[in-house]
PDB file of C-alpha atoms in Angstrom:
ATOM      1  CA  UNK P   1      73.317 144.176  55.878  1.00  0.00           C
ATOM      2  CA  UNK P   2      72.660 145.060  59.541  1.00  0.00           C
ATOM      3  CA  UNK P   3      69.225 146.320  58.574  1.00  0.00           C
ATOM      4  CA  UNK P   4      68.433 143.005  56.901  1.00  0.00           C
ATOM      5  CA  UNK P   5      69.550 141.074  59.976  1.00  0.00           C
ATOM      6  CA  UNK P   6      67.375 143.202  62.244  1.00  0.00           C
ATOM      7  CA  UNK P   7      64.353 142.739  59.990  1.00  0.00           C
ATOM      8  CA  UNK P   8      64.943 138.984  59.901  1.00  0.00           C
ATOM      9  CA  UNK P   9      65.151 138.850  63.673  1.00  0.00           C
ATOM     10  CA  UNK P  10      61.969 140.887  64.038  1.00  0.00           C
ATOM     11  CA  UNK P  11      60.103 138.753  61.488  1.00  0.00           C
ATOM     12  CA  UNK P  12      61.029 135.525  63.257  1.00  0.00           C
ATOM     13  CA  UNK P  13      60.121 136.524  66.800  1.00  0.00           C
ATOM     14  CA  UNK P  14      56.678 137.844  67.552  1.00  0.00           C
ATOM     15  CA  UNK P  15      55.247 138.436  71.006  1.00  0.00           C
ATOM     16  CA  UNK P  16      51.942 136.675  71.818  1.00  0.00           C
ATOM     17  CA  UNK P  17      49.431 139.503  72.445  1.00  0.00           C
ATOM     18  CA  UNK P  18      46.146 139.062  74.274  1.00  0.00           C
ATOM     19  CA  UNK P  19      43.589 137.063  72.304  1.00  0.00           C
ATOM     20  CA  UNK P  20      41.343 140.027  71.443  1.00  0.00           C
ATOM     21  CA  UNK P  21      44.308 142.058  70.147  1.00  0.00           C
ATOM     22  CA  UNK P  22      45.532 139.139  68.050  1.00  0.00           C
ATOM     23  CA  UNK P  23      42.116 138.618  66.464  1.00  0.00           C
ATOM     24  CA  UNK P  24      41.642 142.310  65.712  1.00  0.00           C
ATOM     25  CA  UNK P  25      45.052 142.882  64.144  1.00  0.00           C
ATOM     26  CA  UNK P  26      45.801 139.415  62.771  1.00  0.00           C
ATOM     27  CA  UNK P  27      49.104 139.102  64.651  1.00  0.00           C
ATOM     28  CA  UNK P  28      50.560 135.617  64.420  1.00  0.00           C
ATOM     29  CA  UNK P  29      50.976 134.346  68.014  1.00  0.00           C
ATOM     30  CA  UNK P  30      54.337 132.828  68.951  1.00  0.00           C
ATOM     31  CA  UNK P  31      55.582 131.990  72.435  1.00  0.00           C
ATOM     32  CA  UNK P  32      58.276 134.209  73.903  1.00  0.00           C
ATOM     33  CA  UNK P  33      58.947 137.289  76.046  1.00  0.00           C
ATOM     34  CA  UNK P  34      58.538 140.866  74.807  1.00  0.00           C
ATOM     35  CA  UNK P  35      61.724 142.287  73.249  1.00  0.00           C
ATOM     36  CA  UNK P  36      62.363 145.436  71.180  1.00  0.00           C
ATOM     37  CA  UNK P  37      62.578 143.339  68.008  1.00  0.00           C
ATOM     38  CA  UNK P  38      59.262 141.591  68.722  1.00  0.00           C
ATOM     39  CA  UNK P  39      57.601 144.877  69.589  1.00  0.00           C
ATOM     40  CA  UNK P  40      58.811 146.261  66.265  1.00  0.00           C
ATOM     41  CA  UNK P  41      57.354 143.262  64.405  1.00  0.00           C
ATOM     42  CA  UNK P  42      53.905 143.877  65.919  1.00  0.00           C
ATOM     43  CA  UNK P  43      54.093 147.631  65.283  1.00  0.00           C
ATOM     44  CA  UNK P  44      55.127 147.287  61.664  1.00  0.00           C
ATOM     45  CA  UNK P  45      52.391 144.741  60.831  1.00  0.00           C
ATOM     46  CA  UNK P  46      49.519 145.802  63.101  1.00  0.00           C
ATOM     47  CA  UNK P  47      50.102 149.471  63.832  1.00  0.00           C
ATOM     48  CA  UNK P  48      50.982 151.594  66.851  1.00  0.00           C
ATOM     49  CA  UNK P  49      47.577 151.111  68.480  1.00  0.00           C
ATOM     50  CA  UNK P  50      48.158 147.368  68.787  1.00  0.00           C
ATOM     51  CA  UNK P  51      51.613 147.921  70.281  1.00  0.00           C
ATOM     52  CA  UNK P  52      50.253 150.441  72.783  1.00  0.00           C
ATOM     53  CA  UNK P  53      47.526 148.006  73.845  1.00  0.00           C
ATOM     54  CA  UNK P  54      49.932 145.076  74.166  1.00  0.00           C
ATOM     55  CA  UNK P  55      52.469 147.140  76.111  1.00  0.00           C
ATOM     56  CA  UNK P  56      49.734 148.468  78.388  1.00  0.00           C
ATOM     57  CA  UNK P  57      48.463 144.991  79.108  1.00  0.00           C
ATOM     58  CA  UNK P  58      51.982 143.723  79.816  1.00  0.00           C
ATOM     59  CA  UNK P  59      53.045 146.585  82.148  1.00  0.00           C
ATOM     60  CA  UNK P  60      56.046 145.686  84.254  1.00  0.00           C
ATOM     61  CA  UNK P  61      57.347 143.169  81.694  1.00  0.00           C
ATOM     62  CA  UNK P  62      60.152 145.446  80.550  1.00  0.00           C
ATOM     63  CA  UNK P  63      61.100 148.893  79.247  1.00  0.00           C
ATOM     64  CA  UNK P  64      58.739 150.945  77.116  1.00  0.00           C
ATOM     65  CA  UNK P  65      59.884 150.986  73.488  1.00  0.00           C
ATOM     66  CA  UNK P  66      59.171 154.174  71.511  1.00  0.00           C
ATOM     67  CA  UNK P  67      58.290 154.110  67.827  1.00  0.00           C
ATOM     68  CA  UNK P  68      57.411 156.627  65.145  1.00  0.00           C
ATOM     69  CA  UNK P  69      54.177 158.559  65.418  1.00  0.00           C
ATOM     70  CA  UNK P  70      53.095 157.033  68.772  1.00  0.00           C
ATOM     71  CA  UNK P  71      49.400 156.863  69.537  1.00  0.00           C
ATOM     72  CA  UNK P  72      48.210 156.785  65.939  1.00  0.00           C
ATOM     73  CA  UNK P  73      46.519 153.686  64.550  1.00  0.00           C
ATOM     74  CA  UNK P  74      47.439 152.837  60.981  1.00  0.00           C
ATOM     75  CA  UNK P  75      44.468 151.858  58.822  1.00  0.00           C
ATOM     76  CA  UNK P  76      46.648 149.917  56.427  1.00  0.00           C
ATOM     77  CA  UNK P  77      46.822 146.160  56.464  1.00  0.00           C
ATOM     78  CA  UNK P  78      50.024 144.286  55.746  1.00  0.00           C
ATOM     79  CA  UNK P  79      49.311 143.957  52.048  1.00  0.00           C
ATOM     80  CA  UNK P  80      48.639 147.652  51.529  1.00  0.00           C
ATOM     81  CA  UNK P  81      51.445 148.957  53.722  1.00  0.00           C
ATOM     82  CA  UNK P  82      54.293 147.707  51.540  1.00  0.00           C
ATOM     83  CA  UNK P  83      55.822 145.619  54.333  1.00  0.00           C
ATOM     84  CA  UNK P  84      58.582 143.571  52.783  1.00  0.00           C
ATOM     85  CA  UNK P  85      58.341 139.806  52.598  1.00  0.00           C
ATOM     86  CA  UNK P  86      61.447 138.061  51.406  1.00  0.00           C
ATOM     87  CA  UNK P  87      63.118 139.869  48.553  1.00  0.00           C
ATOM     88  CA  UNK P  88      61.734 143.291  47.758  1.00  0.00           C
ATOM     89  CA  UNK P  89      61.138 143.981  44.990  1.00  0.00           C
ATOM     90  CA  UNK P  90      60.647 140.395  43.767  1.00  0.00           C
ATOM     91  CA  UNK P  91      62.954 139.175  41.035  1.00  0.00           C
ATOM     92  CA  UNK P  92      60.085 138.566  38.664  1.00  0.00           C
ATOM     93  CA  UNK P  93      58.035 141.706  38.054  1.00  0.00           C
ATOM     94  CA  UNK P  94      54.611 141.386  36.465  1.00  0.00           C
ATOM     95  CA  UNK P  95      54.531 142.355  32.837  1.00  0.00           C
ATOM     96  CA  UNK P  96      52.611 145.462  31.934  1.00  0.00           C
ATOM     97  CA  UNK P  97      49.747 144.751  29.558  1.00  0.00           C
ATOM     98  CA  UNK P  98      50.221 146.221  26.106  1.00  0.00           C
ATOM     99  CA  UNK P  99      47.143 148.410  26.441  1.00  0.00           C
ATOM    100  CA  UNK P 100      47.933 149.582  29.995  1.00  0.00           C
ATOM    101  CA  UNK P 101      49.441 153.004  30.535  1.00  0.00           C
ATOM    102  CA  UNK P 102      52.706 153.035  32.476  1.00  0.00           C
ATOM    103  CA  UNK P 103      55.067 155.750  33.611  1.00  0.00           C
ATOM    104  CA  UNK P 104      58.716 154.823  33.785  1.00  0.00           C
ATOM    105  CA  UNK P 105      61.664 156.714  35.205  1.00  0.00           C
ATOM    106  CA  UNK P 106      65.099 156.095  33.802  1.00  0.00           C
ATOM    107  CA  UNK P 107      68.306 156.155  35.783  1.00  0.00           C
ATOM    108  CA  UNK P 108      69.437 159.077  33.636  1.00  0.00           C
ATOM    109  CA  UNK P 109      67.090 161.306  35.615  1.00  0.00           C
ATOM    110  CA  UNK P 110      64.274 161.690  33.114  1.00  0.00           C
ATOM    111  CA  UNK P 111      60.702 160.861  34.011  1.00  0.00           C
ATOM    112  CA  UNK P 112      59.581 158.241  31.497  1.00  0.00           C
ATOM    113  CA  UNK P 113      56.871 159.141  29.050  1.00  0.00           C
ATOM    114  CA  UNK P 114      53.358 157.834  29.380  1.00  0.00           C
ATOM    115  CA  UNK P 115      52.968 155.087  26.788  1.00  0.00           C
ATOM    116  CA  UNK P 116      50.022 153.190  25.395  1.00  0.00           C
ATOM    117  CA  UNK P 117      50.538 150.377  22.974  1.00  0.00           C
ATOM    118  CA  UNK P 118      54.129 151.515  22.549  1.00  0.00           C
ATOM    119  CA  UNK P 119      53.100 154.928  21.232  1.00  0.00           C
ATOM    120  CA  UNK P 120      54.888 157.936  22.677  1.00  0.00           C
ATOM    121  CA  UNK P 121      52.446 160.449  24.179  1.00  0.00           C
ATOM    122  CA  UNK P 122      54.766 163.081  25.675  1.00  0.00           C
ATOM    123  CA  UNK P 123      58.336 164.194  26.135  1.00  0.00           C
ATOM    124  CA  UNK P 124      60.287 163.022  29.191  1.00  0.00           C
ATOM    125  CA  UNK P 125      60.829 165.583  31.934  1.00  0.00           C
ATOM    126  CA  UNK P 126      64.198 166.012  33.525  1.00  0.00           C
ATOM    127  CA  UNK P 127      64.057 164.993  37.193  1.00  0.00           C
ATOM    128  CA  UNK P 128      66.087 167.624  39.015  1.00  0.00           C
ATOM    129  CA  UNK P 129      67.613 167.711  42.472  1.00  0.00           C
ATOM    130  CA  UNK P 130      65.077 168.305  45.266  1.00  0.00           C
ATOM    131  CA  UNK P 131      65.524 170.178  48.552  1.00  0.00           C
ATOM    132  CA  UNK P 132      65.138 168.492  51.956  1.00  0.00           C
ATOM    133  CA  UNK P 133      64.180 170.600  54.987  1.00  0.00           C
ATOM    134  CA  UNK P 134      64.129 169.275  58.570  1.00  0.00           C
ATOM    135  CA  UNK P 135      62.727 171.031  61.655  1.00  0.00           C
ATOM    136  CA  UNK P 136      62.465 169.699  65.211  1.00  0.00           C
ATOM    137  CA  UNK P 137      61.726 170.636  68.806  1.00  0.00           C
ATOM    138  CA  UNK P 138      61.359 169.002  72.225  1.00  0.00           C
ATOM    139  CA  UNK P 139      57.697 168.492  73.040  1.00  0.00           C
ATOM    140  CA  UNK P 140      57.557 166.883  76.470  1.00  0.00           C
ATOM    141  CA  UNK P 141      57.560 167.272  80.229  1.00  0.00           C
ATOM    142  CA  UNK P 142      60.074 169.463  82.096  1.00  0.00           C
ATOM    143  CA  UNK P 143      60.338 166.971  84.982  1.00  0.00           C
ATOM    144  CA  UNK P 144      59.590 163.323  85.723  1.00  0.00           C
ATOM    145  CA  UNK P 145      58.974 161.236  88.830  1.00  0.00           C
ATOM    146  CA  UNK P 146      58.900 157.504  89.452  1.00  0.00           C
ATOM    147  CA  UNK P 147      55.255 157.706  90.443  1.00  0.00           C
ATOM    148  CA  UNK P 148      54.270 160.096  87.673  1.00  0.00           C
ATOM    149  CA  UNK P 149      52.916 159.852  84.167  1.00  0.00           C
ATOM    150  CA  UNK P 150      55.240 161.933  81.988  1.00  0.00           C
ATOM    151  CA  UNK P 151      55.330 162.322  78.215  1.00  0.00           C
ATOM    152  CA  UNK P 152      58.891 162.694  76.958  1.00  0.00           C
ATOM    153  CA  UNK P 153      59.164 163.141  73.223  1.00  0.00           C
ATOM    154  CA  UNK P 154      59.985 165.317  70.248  1.00  0.00           C
ATOM    155  CA  UNK P 155      58.178 166.777  67.265  1.00  0.00           C
ATOM    156  CA  UNK P 156      59.828 166.829  63.852  1.00  0.00           C
ATOM    157  CA  UNK P 157      59.035 167.303  60.184  1.00  0.00           C
ATOM    158  CA  UNK P 158      61.062 166.341  57.113  1.00  0.00           C
ATOM    159  CA  UNK P 159      59.911 167.848  53.799  1.00  0.00           C
ATOM    160  CA  UNK P 160      61.240 166.876  50.386  1.00  0.00           C
ATOM    161  CA  UNK P 161      60.416 169.562  47.797  1.00  0.00           C
ATOM    162  CA  UNK P 162      60.776 168.822  44.086  1.00  0.00           C
ATOM    163  CA  UNK P 163      63.172 170.796  41.897  1.00  0.00           C
ATOM    164  CA  UNK P 164      61.994 174.185  40.675  1.00  0.00           C
ATOM    165  CA  UNK P 165      60.197 174.127  37.349  1.00  0.00           C
ATOM    166  CA  UNK P 166      59.215 170.446  37.518  1.00  0.00           C
ATOM    167  CA  UNK P 167      55.642 169.377  36.805  1.00  0.00           C
ATOM    168  CA  UNK P 168      56.010 165.678  37.669  1.00  0.00           C
ATOM    169  CA  UNK P 169      54.485 165.064  41.133  1.00  0.00           C
ATOM    170  CA  UNK P 170      57.132 164.639  43.811  1.00  0.00           C
ATOM    171  CA  UNK P 171      55.759 161.194  44.733  1.00  0.00           C
ATOM    172  CA  UNK P 172      56.164 160.038  41.130  1.00  0.00           C
ATOM    173  CA  UNK P 173      59.645 161.463  40.718  1.00  0.00           C
ATOM    174  CA  UNK P 174      61.410 160.396  43.922  1.00  0.00           C
ATOM    175  CA  UNK P 175      61.683 157.554  46.408  1.00  0.00           C
ATOM    176  CA  UNK P 176      61.937 159.244  49.815  1.00  0.00           C
ATOM    177  CA  UNK P 177      62.228 157.308  53.072  1.00  0.00           C
ATOM    178  CA  UNK P 178      63.183 157.748  56.713  1.00  0.00           C
ATOM    179  CA  UNK P 179      65.483 155.513  58.763  1.00  0.00           C
ATOM    180  CA  UNK P 180      65.895 155.415  62.544  1.00  0.00           C
ATOM    181  CA  UNK P 181      67.976 153.888  65.314  1.00  0.00           C
ATOM    182  CA  UNK P 182      67.634 154.483  69.046  1.00  0.00           C
ATOM    183  CA  UNK P 183      68.902 153.498  72.475  1.00  0.00           C
ATOM    184  CA  UNK P 184      67.640 154.158  76.001  1.00  0.00           C
ATOM    185  CA  UNK P 185      68.117 153.217  79.652  1.00  0.00           C
ATOM    186  CA  UNK P 186      65.059 152.884  81.883  1.00  0.00           C
ATOM    187  CA  UNK P 187      64.309 152.015  85.477  1.00  0.00           C
ATOM    188  CA  UNK P 188      61.377 149.590  85.443  1.00  0.00           C
ATOM    189  CA  UNK P 189      59.045 148.355  88.211  1.00  0.00           C
ATOM    190  CA  UNK P 190      60.962 145.079  88.501  1.00  0.00           C
ATOM    191  CA  UNK P 191      64.414 146.747  88.657  1.00  0.00           C
ATOM    192  CA  UNK P 192      66.786 145.565  91.372  1.00  0.00           C
ATOM    193  CA  UNK P 193      68.194 148.494  93.379  1.00  0.00           C
ATOM    194  CA  UNK P 194      66.831 150.849  90.712  1.00  0.00           C
ATOM    195  CA  UNK P 195      69.280 149.553  88.154  1.00  0.00           C
ATOM    196  CA  UNK P 196      68.352 150.774  84.623  1.00  0.00           C
ATOM    197  CA  UNK P 197      67.717 148.371  81.750  1.00  0.00           C
ATOM    198  CA  UNK P 198      69.211 149.052  78.333  1.00  0.00           C
ATOM    199  CA  UNK P 199      67.261 148.801  75.092  1.00  0.00           C
ATOM    200  CA  UNK P 200      68.701 149.346  71.613  1.00  0.00           C
ATOM    201  CA  UNK P 201      67.625 148.804  68.015  1.00  0.00           C
ATOM    202  CA  UNK P 202      69.682 148.973  64.840  1.00  0.00           C
ATOM    203  CA  UNK P 203      69.056 151.126  61.768  1.00  0.00           C
ATOM    204  CA  UNK P 204      65.762 150.297  60.076  1.00  0.00           C
ATOM    205  CA  UNK P 205      63.247 151.905  57.724  1.00  0.00           C
ATOM    206  CA  UNK P 206      60.917 153.824  60.012  1.00  0.00           C
ATOM    207  CA  UNK P 207      57.387 152.473  59.796  1.00  0.00           C
ATOM    208  CA  UNK P 208      55.067 154.298  57.409  1.00  0.00           C
ATOM    209  CA  UNK P 209      57.612 156.937  56.394  1.00  0.00           C
ATOM    210  CA  UNK P 210      58.394 155.428  52.992  1.00  0.00           C
ATOM    211  CA  UNK P 211      56.636 154.719  49.700  1.00  0.00           C
ATOM    212  CA  UNK P 212      53.833 154.010  49.145  1.00  0.00           C
ATOM    213  CA  UNK P 213      52.920 157.168  51.061  1.00  0.00           C
ATOM    214  CA  UNK P 214      49.895 156.504  53.271  1.00  0.00           C
ATOM    215  CA  UNK P 215      48.205 159.823  54.082  1.00  0.00           C
ATOM    216  CA  UNK P 216      45.241 158.421  56.052  1.00  0.00           C
ATOM    217  CA  UNK P 217      46.752 158.891  59.517  1.00  0.00           C
ATOM    218  CA  UNK P 218      47.819 162.492  58.972  1.00  0.00           C
ATOM    219  CA  UNK P 219      51.534 161.760  59.436  1.00  0.00           C
ATOM    220  CA  UNK P 220      52.375 162.038  55.731  1.00  0.00           C
ATOM    221  CA  UNK P 221      51.548 164.755  53.198  1.00  0.00           C
ATOM    222  CA  UNK P 222      51.912 163.696  49.564  1.00  0.00           C
ATOM    223  CA  UNK P 223      51.323 166.893  47.578  1.00  0.00           C
ATOM    224  CA  UNK P 224      52.217 167.674  43.979  1.00  0.00           C
ATOM    225  CA  UNK P 225      55.307 169.708  44.853  1.00  0.00           C
ATOM    226  CA  UNK P 226      56.441 168.077  48.097  1.00  0.00           C
ATOM    227  CA  UNK P 227      56.324 165.096  50.469  1.00  0.00           C
ATOM    228  CA  UNK P 228      56.333 165.708  54.239  1.00  0.00           C
ATOM    229  CA  UNK P 229      56.893 163.286  57.125  1.00  0.00           C
ATOM    230  CA  UNK P 230      55.332 164.606  60.374  1.00  0.00           C
ATOM    231  CA  UNK P 231      56.763 162.475  63.179  1.00  0.00           C
ATOM    232  CA  UNK P 232      56.698 162.481  66.992  1.00  0.00           C
ATOM    233  CA  UNK P 233      59.429 160.129  68.237  1.00  0.00           C
ATOM    234  CA  UNK P 234      59.799 159.374  71.917  1.00  0.00           C
ATOM    235  CA  UNK P 235      57.710 158.283  74.892  1.00  0.00           C
ATOM    236  CA  UNK P 236      54.277 159.829  74.512  1.00  0.00           C
ATOM    237  CA  UNK P 237      50.682 158.808  73.938  1.00  0.00           C
ATOM    238  CA  UNK P 238      50.203 155.144  74.859  1.00  0.00           C
ATOM    239  CA  UNK P 239      53.979 154.737  75.304  1.00  0.00           C
ATOM    240  CA  UNK P 240      54.490 157.461  77.924  1.00  0.00           C
ATOM    241  CA  UNK P 241      56.580 156.926  81.055  1.00  0.00           C
ATOM    242  CA  UNK P 242      53.907 155.622  83.441  1.00  0.00           C
ATOM    243  CA  UNK P 243      53.946 154.794  87.152  1.00  0.00           C
ATOM    244  CA  UNK P 244      57.047 152.837  88.157  1.00  0.00           C
ATOM    245  CA  UNK P 245      59.102 153.786  85.070  1.00  0.00           C
ATOM    246  CA  UNK P 246      61.947 156.283  84.827  1.00  0.00           C
ATOM    247  CA  UNK P 247      63.749 157.300  81.639  1.00  0.00           C
ATOM    248  CA  UNK P 248      67.397 157.773  82.584  1.00  0.00           C
ATOM    249  CA  UNK P 249      68.615 158.605  79.085  1.00  0.00           C
ATOM    250  CA  UNK P 250      67.435 158.349  75.496  1.00  0.00           C
ATOM    251  CA  UNK P 251      69.110 158.931  72.138  1.00  0.00           C
ATOM    252  CA  UNK P 252      67.353 158.609  68.790  1.00  0.00           C
ATOM    253  CA  UNK P 253      68.989 159.179  65.387  1.00  0.00           C
ATOM    254  CA  UNK P 254      67.335 159.835  62.042  1.00  0.00           C
ATOM    255  CA  UNK P 255      68.512 159.991  58.442  1.00  0.00           C
ATOM    256  CA  UNK P 256      66.734 160.283  55.099  1.00  0.00           C
ATOM    257  CA  UNK P 257      67.406 158.738  51.725  1.00  0.00           C
ATOM    258  CA  UNK P 258      66.302 159.954  48.305  1.00  0.00           C
ATOM    259  CA  UNK P 259      66.599 158.407  44.867  1.00  0.00           C
ATOM    260  CA  UNK P 260      64.972 158.787  41.480  1.00  0.00           C
ATOM    261  CA  UNK P 261      62.001 156.476  41.197  1.00  0.00           C
ATOM    262  CA  UNK P 262      62.555 153.461  38.950  1.00  0.00           C
ATOM    263  CA  UNK P 263      59.687 152.040  36.913  1.00  0.00           C
ATOM    264  CA  UNK P 264      57.035 153.462  39.213  1.00  0.00           C
ATOM    265  CA  UNK P 265      58.006 151.119  42.071  1.00  0.00           C
ATOM    266  CA  UNK P 266      59.761 151.662  45.395  1.00  0.00           C
ATOM    267  CA  UNK P 267      63.273 150.328  45.759  1.00  0.00           C
ATOM    268  CA  UNK P 268      65.986 150.974  48.345  1.00  0.00           C
ATOM    269  CA  UNK P 269      68.716 149.859  45.963  1.00  0.00           C
ATOM    270  CA  UNK P 270      71.616 152.150  45.186  1.00  0.00           C
ATOM    271  CA  UNK P 271      72.255 154.716  43.937  1.00  0.00           C
ATOM    272  CA  UNK P 272      70.663 157.023  46.502  1.00  0.00           C
ATOM    273  CA  UNK P 273      71.504 160.196  48.403  1.00  0.00           C
ATOM    274  CA  UNK P 274      71.752 160.074  52.214  1.00  0.00           C
ATOM    275  CA  UNK P 275      71.371 162.993  54.606  1.00  0.00           C
ATOM    276  CA  UNK P 276      73.482 163.667  57.666  1.00  0.00           C
ATOM    277  CA  UNK P 277      72.266 162.051  60.886  1.00  0.00           C
ATOM    278  CA  UNK P 278      70.073 164.156  63.142  1.00  0.00           C
ATOM    279  CA  UNK P 279      70.128 163.258  66.852  1.00  0.00           C
ATOM    280  CA  UNK P 280      67.678 163.898  69.715  1.00  0.00           C
ATOM    281  CA  UNK P 281      68.916 163.329  73.282  1.00  0.00           C
ATOM    282  CA  UNK P 282      67.299 163.126  76.727  1.00  0.00           C
ATOM    283  CA  UNK P 283      68.915 162.734  80.151  1.00  0.00           C
ATOM    284  CA  UNK P 284      67.300 162.707  83.592  1.00  0.00           C
ATOM    285  CA  UNK P 285      69.232 161.769  86.726  1.00  0.00           C
ATOM    286  CA  UNK P 286      67.529 159.487  89.247  1.00  0.00           C
ATOM    287  CA  UNK P 287      68.444 159.661  92.947  1.00  0.00           C
ATOM    288  CA  UNK P 288      68.178 156.147  94.460  1.00  0.00           C
ATOM    289  CA  UNK P 289      68.477 157.628  97.958  1.00  0.00           C
ATOM    290  CA  UNK P 290      65.331 159.684  97.336  1.00  0.00           C
ATOM    291  CA  UNK P 291      63.294 157.590  94.879  1.00  0.00           C
ATOM    292  CA  UNK P 292      60.135 159.624  95.480  1.00  0.00           C
ATOM    293  CA  UNK P 293      61.790 162.873  94.325  1.00  0.00           C
ATOM    294  CA  UNK P 294      61.232 164.340  90.867  1.00  0.00           C
ATOM    295  CA  UNK P 295      64.082 165.473  88.622  1.00  0.00           C
ATOM    296  CA  UNK P 296      64.503 167.726  85.577  1.00  0.00           C
ATOM    297  CA  UNK P 297      64.301 166.280  82.082  1.00  0.00           C
ATOM    298  CA  UNK P 298      67.238 167.653  80.097  1.00  0.00           C
ATOM    299  CA  UNK P 299      66.357 167.355  76.417  1.00  0.00           C
ATOM    300  CA  UNK P 300      68.222 168.499  73.310  1.00  0.00           C
ATOM    301  CA  UNK P 301      66.406 168.437  69.987  1.00  0.00           C
ATOM    302  CA  UNK P 302      68.313 167.740  66.797  1.00  0.00           C
ATOM    303  CA  UNK P 303      67.663 171.254  65.480  1.00  0.00           C
ATOM    304  CA  UNK P 304      66.840 172.449  61.968  1.00  0.00           C
ATOM    305  CA  UNK P 305      68.624 171.716  58.692  1.00  0.00           C
ATOM    306  CA  UNK P 306      68.240 172.218  54.946  1.00  0.00           C
ATOM    307  CA  UNK P 307      70.017 170.057  52.390  1.00  0.00           C
ATOM    308  CA  UNK P 308      70.355 170.584  48.652  1.00  0.00           C
ATOM    309  CA  UNK P 309      70.004 166.979  47.563  1.00  0.00           C
ATOM    310  CA  UNK P 310      72.572 165.907  44.974  1.00  0.00           C
ATOM    311  CA  UNK P 311      71.042 162.818  43.366  1.00  0.00           C
ATOM    312  CA  UNK P 312      73.542 160.313  41.942  1.00  0.00           C
ATOM    313  CA  UNK P 313      73.106 159.108  38.364  1.00  0.00           C
TER     314      UNK P 313
END
C-alpha cells in the first residue's frame, strides 16, 4: 500500500528539466521544485543519465539523491521498460491466438507445456526452489571534505540460481525483483549554519532490477541457470558528493522477492517469498568549527548472505 502511494506521488509530480534534456528523454515538464519523489519519476522513465544531467544543472537546489546503478544510461524507453501505468497487469489480458505458441506456469509449481492449437507438445517440468546469493562491499572514498569531490557508494550482486536438475530457463520459471528504501542527511551549499537536510524514500521496486530483464546496460545477467543483479547504490558517478556537499549519514536497505512466473507475465501479486533486509550504512562527522577540514567516512556494507528460497504454493 505504501509502495503504491509512493509511486502515485512520483507519477504526479515531475521536475521540469532543461529543455534539451526534456526533448531527448521525453520527460513531461511540470512546474515545481526538485524532490526525491520527482527525481525518482525522471529516473524511472528517462534513465540515470537524465537524472545526473538534471541534478548537475540544478546544483545547489537540494541534496543529491542516489539511485540504483548510478552513471549508467538505460537504453529502454518507457514502453519497453515495463514501467507500470495504472493497474499492472491490466484486468483484461489479450487472448492468445489459437495458432500461437504459449508457455504457461501454474501455481502448483509446474512449468506449463508448450501448446499449439491445444495440442500438448511436452510434459510440464516441476519448478523447484531456487537459491539466492548476495555479496556486497564498500566501494568509496576513505575521507570527504566540503570542498572535495568524493564518491561514497557500495557494490553488490544478488544472484538467483534455479533449482538443481531444472532445464527451464531461470527467467521463464521465476519472477525475481529487487526493492529498496533509503534515508540520508546532507549538508548542502545553501545550508544555514551547516545544518543537514534529510531525504527519505519509501520501499519501491528498484529501477531495472525486475522483469522484463534488460541486459543492455550490463547491470543484469539473464542466463539459462541464473539471474544476477549487479548494483552500485550510493553517491557515485554523476551523483557523487561534489563541492559544497557533505554526506553526514546514509542508510540504504534492500530486499528481494521471488515467485513462480504466472502465464509468462510479470506480477508482484502474492504468493511470493521475501528475503531478509540487507542494510548498508555510512556516517561521517562534520566539524562546523573547522568546515575546511576533512573527516573519515565510516562505512559498513551489508555483508554476504545465501538463502534457500522456499517458494509458497
